PDB file of C-alpha atoms in Angstrom:
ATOM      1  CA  UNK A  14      12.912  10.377   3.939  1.00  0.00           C
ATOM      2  CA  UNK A  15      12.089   8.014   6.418  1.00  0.00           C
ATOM      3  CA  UNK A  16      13.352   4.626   5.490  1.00  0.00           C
ATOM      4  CA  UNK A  17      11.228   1.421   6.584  1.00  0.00           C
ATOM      5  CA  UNK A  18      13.443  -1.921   6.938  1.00  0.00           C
ATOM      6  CA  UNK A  19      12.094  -5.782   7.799  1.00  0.00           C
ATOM      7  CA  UNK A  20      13.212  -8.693   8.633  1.00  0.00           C
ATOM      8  CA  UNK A  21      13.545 -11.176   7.835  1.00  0.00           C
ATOM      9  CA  UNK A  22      12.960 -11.073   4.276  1.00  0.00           C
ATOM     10  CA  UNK A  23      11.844 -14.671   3.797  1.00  0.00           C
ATOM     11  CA  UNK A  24      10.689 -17.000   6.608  1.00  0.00           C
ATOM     12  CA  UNK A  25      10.112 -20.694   6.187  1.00  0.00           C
ATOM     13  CA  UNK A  26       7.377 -22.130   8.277  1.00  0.00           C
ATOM     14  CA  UNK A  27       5.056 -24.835   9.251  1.00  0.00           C
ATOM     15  CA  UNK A  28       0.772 -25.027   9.896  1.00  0.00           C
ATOM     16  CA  UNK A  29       0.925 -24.269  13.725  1.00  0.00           C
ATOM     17  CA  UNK A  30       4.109 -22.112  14.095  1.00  0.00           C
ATOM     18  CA  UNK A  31       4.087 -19.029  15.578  1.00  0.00           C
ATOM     19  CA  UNK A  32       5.668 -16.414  13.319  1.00  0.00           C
ATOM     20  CA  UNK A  33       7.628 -13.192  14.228  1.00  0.00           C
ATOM     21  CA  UNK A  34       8.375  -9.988  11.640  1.00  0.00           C
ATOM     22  CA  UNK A  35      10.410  -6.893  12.801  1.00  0.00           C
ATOM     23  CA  UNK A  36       9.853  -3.533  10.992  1.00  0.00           C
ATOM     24  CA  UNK A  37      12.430  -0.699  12.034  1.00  0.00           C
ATOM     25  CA  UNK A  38      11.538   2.846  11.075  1.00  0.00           C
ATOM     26  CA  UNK A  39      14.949   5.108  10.091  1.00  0.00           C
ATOM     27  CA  UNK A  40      13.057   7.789  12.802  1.00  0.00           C
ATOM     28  CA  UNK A  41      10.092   7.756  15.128  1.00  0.00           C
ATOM     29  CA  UNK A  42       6.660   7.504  13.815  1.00  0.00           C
ATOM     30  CA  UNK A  43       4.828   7.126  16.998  1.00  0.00           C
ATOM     31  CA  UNK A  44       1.880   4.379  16.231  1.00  0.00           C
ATOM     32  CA  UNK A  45       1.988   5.141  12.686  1.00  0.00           C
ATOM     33  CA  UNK A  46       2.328   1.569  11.357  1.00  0.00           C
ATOM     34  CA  UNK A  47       0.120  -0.760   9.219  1.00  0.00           C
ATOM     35  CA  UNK A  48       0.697  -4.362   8.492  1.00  0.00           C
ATOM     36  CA  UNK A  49      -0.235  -5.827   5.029  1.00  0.00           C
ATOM     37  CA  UNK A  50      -1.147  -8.886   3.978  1.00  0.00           C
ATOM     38  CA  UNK A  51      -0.346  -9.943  -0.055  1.00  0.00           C
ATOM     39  CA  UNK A  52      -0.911 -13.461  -1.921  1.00  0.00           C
ATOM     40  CA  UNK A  53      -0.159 -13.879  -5.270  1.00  0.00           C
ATOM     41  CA  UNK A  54      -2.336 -11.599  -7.961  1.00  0.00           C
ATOM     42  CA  UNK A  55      -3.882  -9.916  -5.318  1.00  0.00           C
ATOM     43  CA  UNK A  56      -3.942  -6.435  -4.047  1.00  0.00           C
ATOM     44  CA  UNK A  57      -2.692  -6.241  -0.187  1.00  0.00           C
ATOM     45  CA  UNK A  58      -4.914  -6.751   2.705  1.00  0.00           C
ATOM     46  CA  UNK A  59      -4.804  -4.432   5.392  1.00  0.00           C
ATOM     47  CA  UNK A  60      -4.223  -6.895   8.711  1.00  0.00           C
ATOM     48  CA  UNK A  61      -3.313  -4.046  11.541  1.00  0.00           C
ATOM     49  CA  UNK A  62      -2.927  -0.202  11.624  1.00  0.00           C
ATOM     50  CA  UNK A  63      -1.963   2.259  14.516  1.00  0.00           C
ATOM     51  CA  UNK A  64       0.729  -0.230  15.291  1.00  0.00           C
ATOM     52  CA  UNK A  65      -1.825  -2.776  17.046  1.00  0.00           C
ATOM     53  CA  UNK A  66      -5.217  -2.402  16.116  1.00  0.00           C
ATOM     54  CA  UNK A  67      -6.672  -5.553  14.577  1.00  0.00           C
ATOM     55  CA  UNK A  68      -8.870  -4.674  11.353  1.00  0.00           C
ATOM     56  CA  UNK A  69     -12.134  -5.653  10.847  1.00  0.00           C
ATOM     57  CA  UNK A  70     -12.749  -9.074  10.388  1.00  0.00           C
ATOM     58  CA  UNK A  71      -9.128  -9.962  10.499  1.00  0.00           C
ATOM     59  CA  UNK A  72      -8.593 -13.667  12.600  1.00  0.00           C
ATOM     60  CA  UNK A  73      -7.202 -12.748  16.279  1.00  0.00           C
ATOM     61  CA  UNK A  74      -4.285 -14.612  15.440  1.00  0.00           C
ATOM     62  CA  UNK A  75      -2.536 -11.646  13.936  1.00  0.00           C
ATOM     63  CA  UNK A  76      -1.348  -8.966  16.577  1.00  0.00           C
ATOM     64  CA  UNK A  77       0.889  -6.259  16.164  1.00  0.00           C
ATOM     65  CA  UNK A  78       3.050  -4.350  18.617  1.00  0.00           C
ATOM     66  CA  UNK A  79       5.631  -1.702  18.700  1.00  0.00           C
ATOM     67  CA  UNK A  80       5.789   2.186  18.848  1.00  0.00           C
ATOM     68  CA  UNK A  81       8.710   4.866  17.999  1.00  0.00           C
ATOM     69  CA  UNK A  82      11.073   2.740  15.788  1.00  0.00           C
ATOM     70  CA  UNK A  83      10.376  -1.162  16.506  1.00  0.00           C
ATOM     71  CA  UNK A  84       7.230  -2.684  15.628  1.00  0.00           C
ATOM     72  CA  UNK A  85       6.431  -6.845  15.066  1.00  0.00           C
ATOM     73  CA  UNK A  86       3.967  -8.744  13.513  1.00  0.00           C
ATOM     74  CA  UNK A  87       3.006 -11.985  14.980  1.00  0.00           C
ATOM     75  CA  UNK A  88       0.668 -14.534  13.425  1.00  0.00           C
ATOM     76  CA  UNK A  89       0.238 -17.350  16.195  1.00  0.00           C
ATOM     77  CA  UNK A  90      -0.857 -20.613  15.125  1.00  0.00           C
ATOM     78  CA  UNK A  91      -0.234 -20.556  11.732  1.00  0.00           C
ATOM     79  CA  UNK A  92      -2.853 -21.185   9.251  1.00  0.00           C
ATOM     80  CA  UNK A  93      -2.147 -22.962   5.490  1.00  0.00           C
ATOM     81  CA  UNK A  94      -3.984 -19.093   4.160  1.00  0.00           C
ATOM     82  CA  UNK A  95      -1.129 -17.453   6.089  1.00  0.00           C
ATOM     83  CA  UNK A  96       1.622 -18.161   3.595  1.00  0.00           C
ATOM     84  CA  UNK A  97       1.965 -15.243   1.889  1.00  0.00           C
ATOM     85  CA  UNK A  98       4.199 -11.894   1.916  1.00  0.00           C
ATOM     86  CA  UNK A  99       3.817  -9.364   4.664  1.00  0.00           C
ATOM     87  CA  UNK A 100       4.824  -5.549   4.306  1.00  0.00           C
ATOM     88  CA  UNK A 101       4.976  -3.005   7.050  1.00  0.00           C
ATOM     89  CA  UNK A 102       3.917   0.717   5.888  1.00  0.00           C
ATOM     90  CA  UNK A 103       4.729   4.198   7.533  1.00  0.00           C
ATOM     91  CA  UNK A 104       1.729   6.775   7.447  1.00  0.00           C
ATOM     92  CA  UNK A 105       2.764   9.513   9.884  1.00  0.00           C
ATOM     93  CA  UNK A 106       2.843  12.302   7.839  1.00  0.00           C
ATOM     94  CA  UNK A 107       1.380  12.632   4.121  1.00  0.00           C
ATOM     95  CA  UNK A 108       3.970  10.317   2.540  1.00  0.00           C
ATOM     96  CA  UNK A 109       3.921   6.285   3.023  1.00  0.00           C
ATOM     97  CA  UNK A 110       6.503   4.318   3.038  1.00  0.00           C
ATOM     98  CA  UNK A 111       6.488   0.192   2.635  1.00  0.00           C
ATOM     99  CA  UNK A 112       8.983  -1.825   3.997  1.00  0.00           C
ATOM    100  CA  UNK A 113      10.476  -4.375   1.306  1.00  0.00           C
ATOM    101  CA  UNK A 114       8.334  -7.714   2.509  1.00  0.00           C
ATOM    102  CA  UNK A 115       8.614 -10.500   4.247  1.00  0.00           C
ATOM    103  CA  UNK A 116       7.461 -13.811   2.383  1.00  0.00           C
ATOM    104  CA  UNK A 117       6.572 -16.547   4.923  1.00  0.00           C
ATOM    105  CA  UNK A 118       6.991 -19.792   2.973  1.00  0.00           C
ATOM    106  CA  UNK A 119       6.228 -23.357   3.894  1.00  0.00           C
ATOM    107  CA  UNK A 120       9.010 -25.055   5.537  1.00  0.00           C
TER     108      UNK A 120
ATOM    109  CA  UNK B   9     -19.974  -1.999  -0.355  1.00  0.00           C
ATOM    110  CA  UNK B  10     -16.999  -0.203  -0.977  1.00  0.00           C
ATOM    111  CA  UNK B  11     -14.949  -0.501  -4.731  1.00  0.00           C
ATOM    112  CA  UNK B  12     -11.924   0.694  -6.593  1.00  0.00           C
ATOM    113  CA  UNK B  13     -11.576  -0.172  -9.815  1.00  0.00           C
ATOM    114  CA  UNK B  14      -8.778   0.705 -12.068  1.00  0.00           C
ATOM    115  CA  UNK B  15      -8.314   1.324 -15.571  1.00  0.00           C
ATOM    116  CA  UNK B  16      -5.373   2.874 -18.098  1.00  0.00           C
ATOM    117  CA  UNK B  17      -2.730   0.182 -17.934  1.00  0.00           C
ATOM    118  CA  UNK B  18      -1.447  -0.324 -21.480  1.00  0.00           C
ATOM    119  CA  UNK B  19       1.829  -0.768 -23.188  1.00  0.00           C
ATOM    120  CA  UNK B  20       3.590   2.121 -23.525  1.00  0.00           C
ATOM    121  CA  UNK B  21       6.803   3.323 -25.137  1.00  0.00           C
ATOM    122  CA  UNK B  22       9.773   4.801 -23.459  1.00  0.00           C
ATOM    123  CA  UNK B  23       9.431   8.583 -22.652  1.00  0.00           C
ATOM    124  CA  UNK B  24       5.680   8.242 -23.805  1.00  0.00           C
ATOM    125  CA  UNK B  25       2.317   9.353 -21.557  1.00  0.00           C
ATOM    126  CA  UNK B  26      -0.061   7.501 -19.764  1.00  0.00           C
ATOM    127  CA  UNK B  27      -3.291   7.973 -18.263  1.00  0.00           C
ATOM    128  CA  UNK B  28      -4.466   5.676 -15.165  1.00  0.00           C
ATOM    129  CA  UNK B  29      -8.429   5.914 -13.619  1.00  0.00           C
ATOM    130  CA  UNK B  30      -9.643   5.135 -10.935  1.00  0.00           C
ATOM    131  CA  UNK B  31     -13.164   5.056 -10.112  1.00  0.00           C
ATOM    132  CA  UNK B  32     -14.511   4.852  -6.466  1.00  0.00           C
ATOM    133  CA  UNK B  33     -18.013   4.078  -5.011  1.00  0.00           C
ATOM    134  CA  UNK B  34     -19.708   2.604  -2.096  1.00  0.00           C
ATOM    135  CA  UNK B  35     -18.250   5.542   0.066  1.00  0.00           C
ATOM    136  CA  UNK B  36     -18.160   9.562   0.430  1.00  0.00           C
ATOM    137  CA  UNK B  37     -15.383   9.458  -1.862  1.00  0.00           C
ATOM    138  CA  UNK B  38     -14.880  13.628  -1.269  1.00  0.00           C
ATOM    139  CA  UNK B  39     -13.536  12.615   2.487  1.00  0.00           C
ATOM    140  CA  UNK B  40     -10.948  10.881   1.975  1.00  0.00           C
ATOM    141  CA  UNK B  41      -7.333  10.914   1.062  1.00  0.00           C
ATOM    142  CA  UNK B  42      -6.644   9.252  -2.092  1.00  0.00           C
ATOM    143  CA  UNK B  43      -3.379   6.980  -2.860  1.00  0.00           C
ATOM    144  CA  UNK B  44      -1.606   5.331  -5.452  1.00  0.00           C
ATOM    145  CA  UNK B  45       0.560   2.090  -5.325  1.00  0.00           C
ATOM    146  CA  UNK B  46       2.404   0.275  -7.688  1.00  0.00           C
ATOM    147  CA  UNK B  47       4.308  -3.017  -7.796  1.00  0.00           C
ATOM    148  CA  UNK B  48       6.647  -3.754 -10.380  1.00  0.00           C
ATOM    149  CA  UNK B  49       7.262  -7.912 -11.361  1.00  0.00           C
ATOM    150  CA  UNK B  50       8.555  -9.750  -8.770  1.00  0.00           C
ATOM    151  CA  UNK B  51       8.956  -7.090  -6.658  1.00  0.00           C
ATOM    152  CA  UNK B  52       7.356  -5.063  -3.717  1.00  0.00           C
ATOM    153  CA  UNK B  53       4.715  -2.572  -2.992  1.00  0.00           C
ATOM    154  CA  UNK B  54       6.020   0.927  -3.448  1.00  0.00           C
ATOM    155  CA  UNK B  55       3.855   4.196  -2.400  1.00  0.00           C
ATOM    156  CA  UNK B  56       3.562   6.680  -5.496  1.00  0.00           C
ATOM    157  CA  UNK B  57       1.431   9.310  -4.410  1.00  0.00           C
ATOM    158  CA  UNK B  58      -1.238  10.587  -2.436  1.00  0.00           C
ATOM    159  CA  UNK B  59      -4.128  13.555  -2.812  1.00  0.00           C
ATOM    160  CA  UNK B  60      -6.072  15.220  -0.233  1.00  0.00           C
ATOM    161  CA  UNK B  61      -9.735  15.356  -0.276  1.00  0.00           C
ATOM    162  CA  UNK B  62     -10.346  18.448  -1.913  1.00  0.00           C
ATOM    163  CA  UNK B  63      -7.336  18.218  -4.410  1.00  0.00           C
ATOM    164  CA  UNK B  64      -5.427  21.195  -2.828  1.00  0.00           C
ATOM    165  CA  UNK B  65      -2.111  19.017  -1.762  1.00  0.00           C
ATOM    166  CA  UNK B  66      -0.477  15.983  -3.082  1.00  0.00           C
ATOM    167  CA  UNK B  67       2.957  14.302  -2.493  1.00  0.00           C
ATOM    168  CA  UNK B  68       4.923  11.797  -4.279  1.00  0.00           C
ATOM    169  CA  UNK B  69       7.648   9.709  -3.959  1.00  0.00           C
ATOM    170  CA  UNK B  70      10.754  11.193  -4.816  1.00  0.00           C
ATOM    171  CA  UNK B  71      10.835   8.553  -7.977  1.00  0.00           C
ATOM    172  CA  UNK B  72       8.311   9.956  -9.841  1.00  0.00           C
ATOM    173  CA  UNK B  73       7.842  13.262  -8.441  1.00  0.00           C
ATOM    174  CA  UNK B  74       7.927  15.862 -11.527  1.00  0.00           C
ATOM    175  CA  UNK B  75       7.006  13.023 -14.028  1.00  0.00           C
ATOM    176  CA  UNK B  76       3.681  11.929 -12.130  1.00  0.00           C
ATOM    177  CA  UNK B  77       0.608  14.072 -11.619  1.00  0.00           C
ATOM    178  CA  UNK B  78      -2.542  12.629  -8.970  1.00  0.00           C
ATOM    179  CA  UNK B  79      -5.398  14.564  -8.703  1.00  0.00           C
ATOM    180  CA  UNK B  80      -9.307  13.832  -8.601  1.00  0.00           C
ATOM    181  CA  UNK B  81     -12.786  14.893  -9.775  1.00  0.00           C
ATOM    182  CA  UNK B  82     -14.617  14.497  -6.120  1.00  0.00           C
ATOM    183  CA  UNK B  83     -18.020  14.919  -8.834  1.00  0.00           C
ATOM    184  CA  UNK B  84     -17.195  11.757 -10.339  1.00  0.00           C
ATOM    185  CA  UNK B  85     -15.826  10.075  -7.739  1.00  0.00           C
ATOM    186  CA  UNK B  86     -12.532   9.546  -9.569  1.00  0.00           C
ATOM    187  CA  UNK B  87      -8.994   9.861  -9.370  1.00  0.00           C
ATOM    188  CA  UNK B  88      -6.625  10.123 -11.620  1.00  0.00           C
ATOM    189  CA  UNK B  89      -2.456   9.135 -12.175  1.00  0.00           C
ATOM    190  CA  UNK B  90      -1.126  11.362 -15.012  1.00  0.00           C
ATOM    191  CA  UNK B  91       2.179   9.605 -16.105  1.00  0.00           C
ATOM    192  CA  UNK B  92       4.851  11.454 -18.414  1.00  0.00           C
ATOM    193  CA  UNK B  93       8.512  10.513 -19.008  1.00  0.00           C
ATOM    194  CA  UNK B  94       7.417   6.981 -18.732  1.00  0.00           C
ATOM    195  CA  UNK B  95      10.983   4.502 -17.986  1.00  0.00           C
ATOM    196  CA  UNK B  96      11.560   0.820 -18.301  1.00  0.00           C
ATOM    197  CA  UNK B  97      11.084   1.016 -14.942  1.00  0.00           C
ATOM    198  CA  UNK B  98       7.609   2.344 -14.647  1.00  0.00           C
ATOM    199  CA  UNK B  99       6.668  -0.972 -15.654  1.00  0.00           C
ATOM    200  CA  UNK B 100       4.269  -2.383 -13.125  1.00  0.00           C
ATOM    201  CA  UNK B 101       0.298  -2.810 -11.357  1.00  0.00           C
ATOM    202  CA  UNK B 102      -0.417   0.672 -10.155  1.00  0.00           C
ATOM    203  CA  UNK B 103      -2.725   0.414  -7.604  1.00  0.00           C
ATOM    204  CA  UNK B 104      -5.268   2.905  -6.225  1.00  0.00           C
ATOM    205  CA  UNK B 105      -6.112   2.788  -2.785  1.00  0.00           C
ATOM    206  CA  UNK B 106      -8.470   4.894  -0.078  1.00  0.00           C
ATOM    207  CA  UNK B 107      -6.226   6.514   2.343  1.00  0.00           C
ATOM    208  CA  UNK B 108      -6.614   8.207   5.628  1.00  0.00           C
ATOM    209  CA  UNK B 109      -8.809   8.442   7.566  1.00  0.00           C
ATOM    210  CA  UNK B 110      -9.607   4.916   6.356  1.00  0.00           C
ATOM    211  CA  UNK B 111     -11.199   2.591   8.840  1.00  0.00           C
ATOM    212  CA  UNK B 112     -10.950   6.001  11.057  1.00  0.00           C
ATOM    213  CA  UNK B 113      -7.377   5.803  12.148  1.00  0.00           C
ATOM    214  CA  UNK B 114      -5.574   4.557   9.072  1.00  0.00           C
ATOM    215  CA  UNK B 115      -3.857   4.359   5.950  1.00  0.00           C
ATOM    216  CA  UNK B 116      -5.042   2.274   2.868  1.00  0.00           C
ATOM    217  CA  UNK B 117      -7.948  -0.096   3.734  1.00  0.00           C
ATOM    218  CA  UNK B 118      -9.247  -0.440   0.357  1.00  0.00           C
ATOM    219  CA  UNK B 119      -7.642  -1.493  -2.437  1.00  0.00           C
ATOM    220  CA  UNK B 120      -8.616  -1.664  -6.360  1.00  0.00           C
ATOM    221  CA  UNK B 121      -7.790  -4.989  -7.996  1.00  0.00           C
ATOM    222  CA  UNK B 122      -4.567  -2.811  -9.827  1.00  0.00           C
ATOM    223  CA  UNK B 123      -4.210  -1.918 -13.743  1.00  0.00           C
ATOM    224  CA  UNK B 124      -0.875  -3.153 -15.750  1.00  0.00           C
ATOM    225  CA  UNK B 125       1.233  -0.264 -17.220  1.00  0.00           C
ATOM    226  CA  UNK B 126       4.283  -1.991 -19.654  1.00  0.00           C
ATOM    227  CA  UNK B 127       6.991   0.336 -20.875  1.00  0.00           C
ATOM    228  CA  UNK B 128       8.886  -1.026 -23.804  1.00  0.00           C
ATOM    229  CA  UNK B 129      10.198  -0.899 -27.146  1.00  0.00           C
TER     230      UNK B 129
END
């Protein structure tokens, strides 16, 4: 099974920053890659798929890079809305996979 | 507009059964691959299972594979999580979500608000 790994796994931040997250795939899965967005109660957002397309109505603050093994999630210009965990997910073949989050937290 | 909206969750005894809905509109339901996701207290999201659009393949997480069951009624617009065995650590909000080709090109971009399924004694 193909494992899914972040980092870091909690990130303490302030309104403004400019905030990195790694996921590492365990083997390549091309562009396969979706970034998620969860506060609190909610169900997760979906922020980015095929590695670096934006969803719909998503702010343009959020990009996402990476292909193979690597892929990053960067929120520039941090927002007070932005605090809130971040998962990567693997969709290459029929299974997903989630990495375990990454909670950005106020600094 | 598109909606998923769960329903099942209860409180369940050890080794018991469980039943979880979910019931899709505002889409062709009958294109799409079908996911669930669950999230146990305090923890993070872990993919369960998916269905294909006609029913005719599913795959599961090797957790609950041979104790869970997905599969759908495409004339209802519904799917369904069949739950046997049921552990302590079932315990979570199962979540279904519309899977590929969501959005065209990807995974889940819908979401149901999730349904609460407690195992206890």
């Amino acid at each position: 099974d193909i494992q899914m790994t972040q980092s870091p796994s909690t990130l303490s931040a302030s309104v403004g920053d400019r905030v990195t997250i790694t996921c590492r795939a365990s083997q390549s899965i091309s562009s396969w890659l979706a970034w998620y967005q969860q506060k609190p109660g909610k169900a997760p957002k979906l922020l980015i798929y095929e590695a670096s397309s934006l969803q719909s109505g998503v702010p343009s603050r959020f990009s996402g890079s990476g292909s193979g093994t690597e892929f990053t999630l960067i929120i520039n210009n941090l927002q007070p809305e932005d605090f809130a965990t971040y998962y990567c997910q693997r969709y290459n073949v029929n299974a997903r996979t989630f990495g375990q989050g990454t909670k950005v937290e106020v600094k | 507009e598109v909606q998923l909206v769960e329903s099942g969750g209860d409180l369940v005894q050890p080794g018991g059964s469980l039943r979880l809905s979910c019931a899709a509109s505002g889409f062709t339901f009958n294109n799409y691959w079908m996911s669930w996701v669950r999230q146990a207290p305090g923890k993070g999201l872990e993919w369960l299972a998916i269905i294909n659009p006609d029913g005719s393949a599913t795959d599961f997480v090797d957790s609950v594979r041979g104790r869970f069951t997905i599969s759908r009624d495409n004339a209802k617009n519904s799917l369904f999580l069949q739950m046997n065995s049921l552990r302590v650590e079932d315990t979570a909000v199962y979540y279904c979500a519309r899977d590929w080709p969501g959005c065209g090109r990807c995974s889940a971009d819908y979401w149901g608000q999730g349904t609460l399924v407690t195992v206890s004694s």
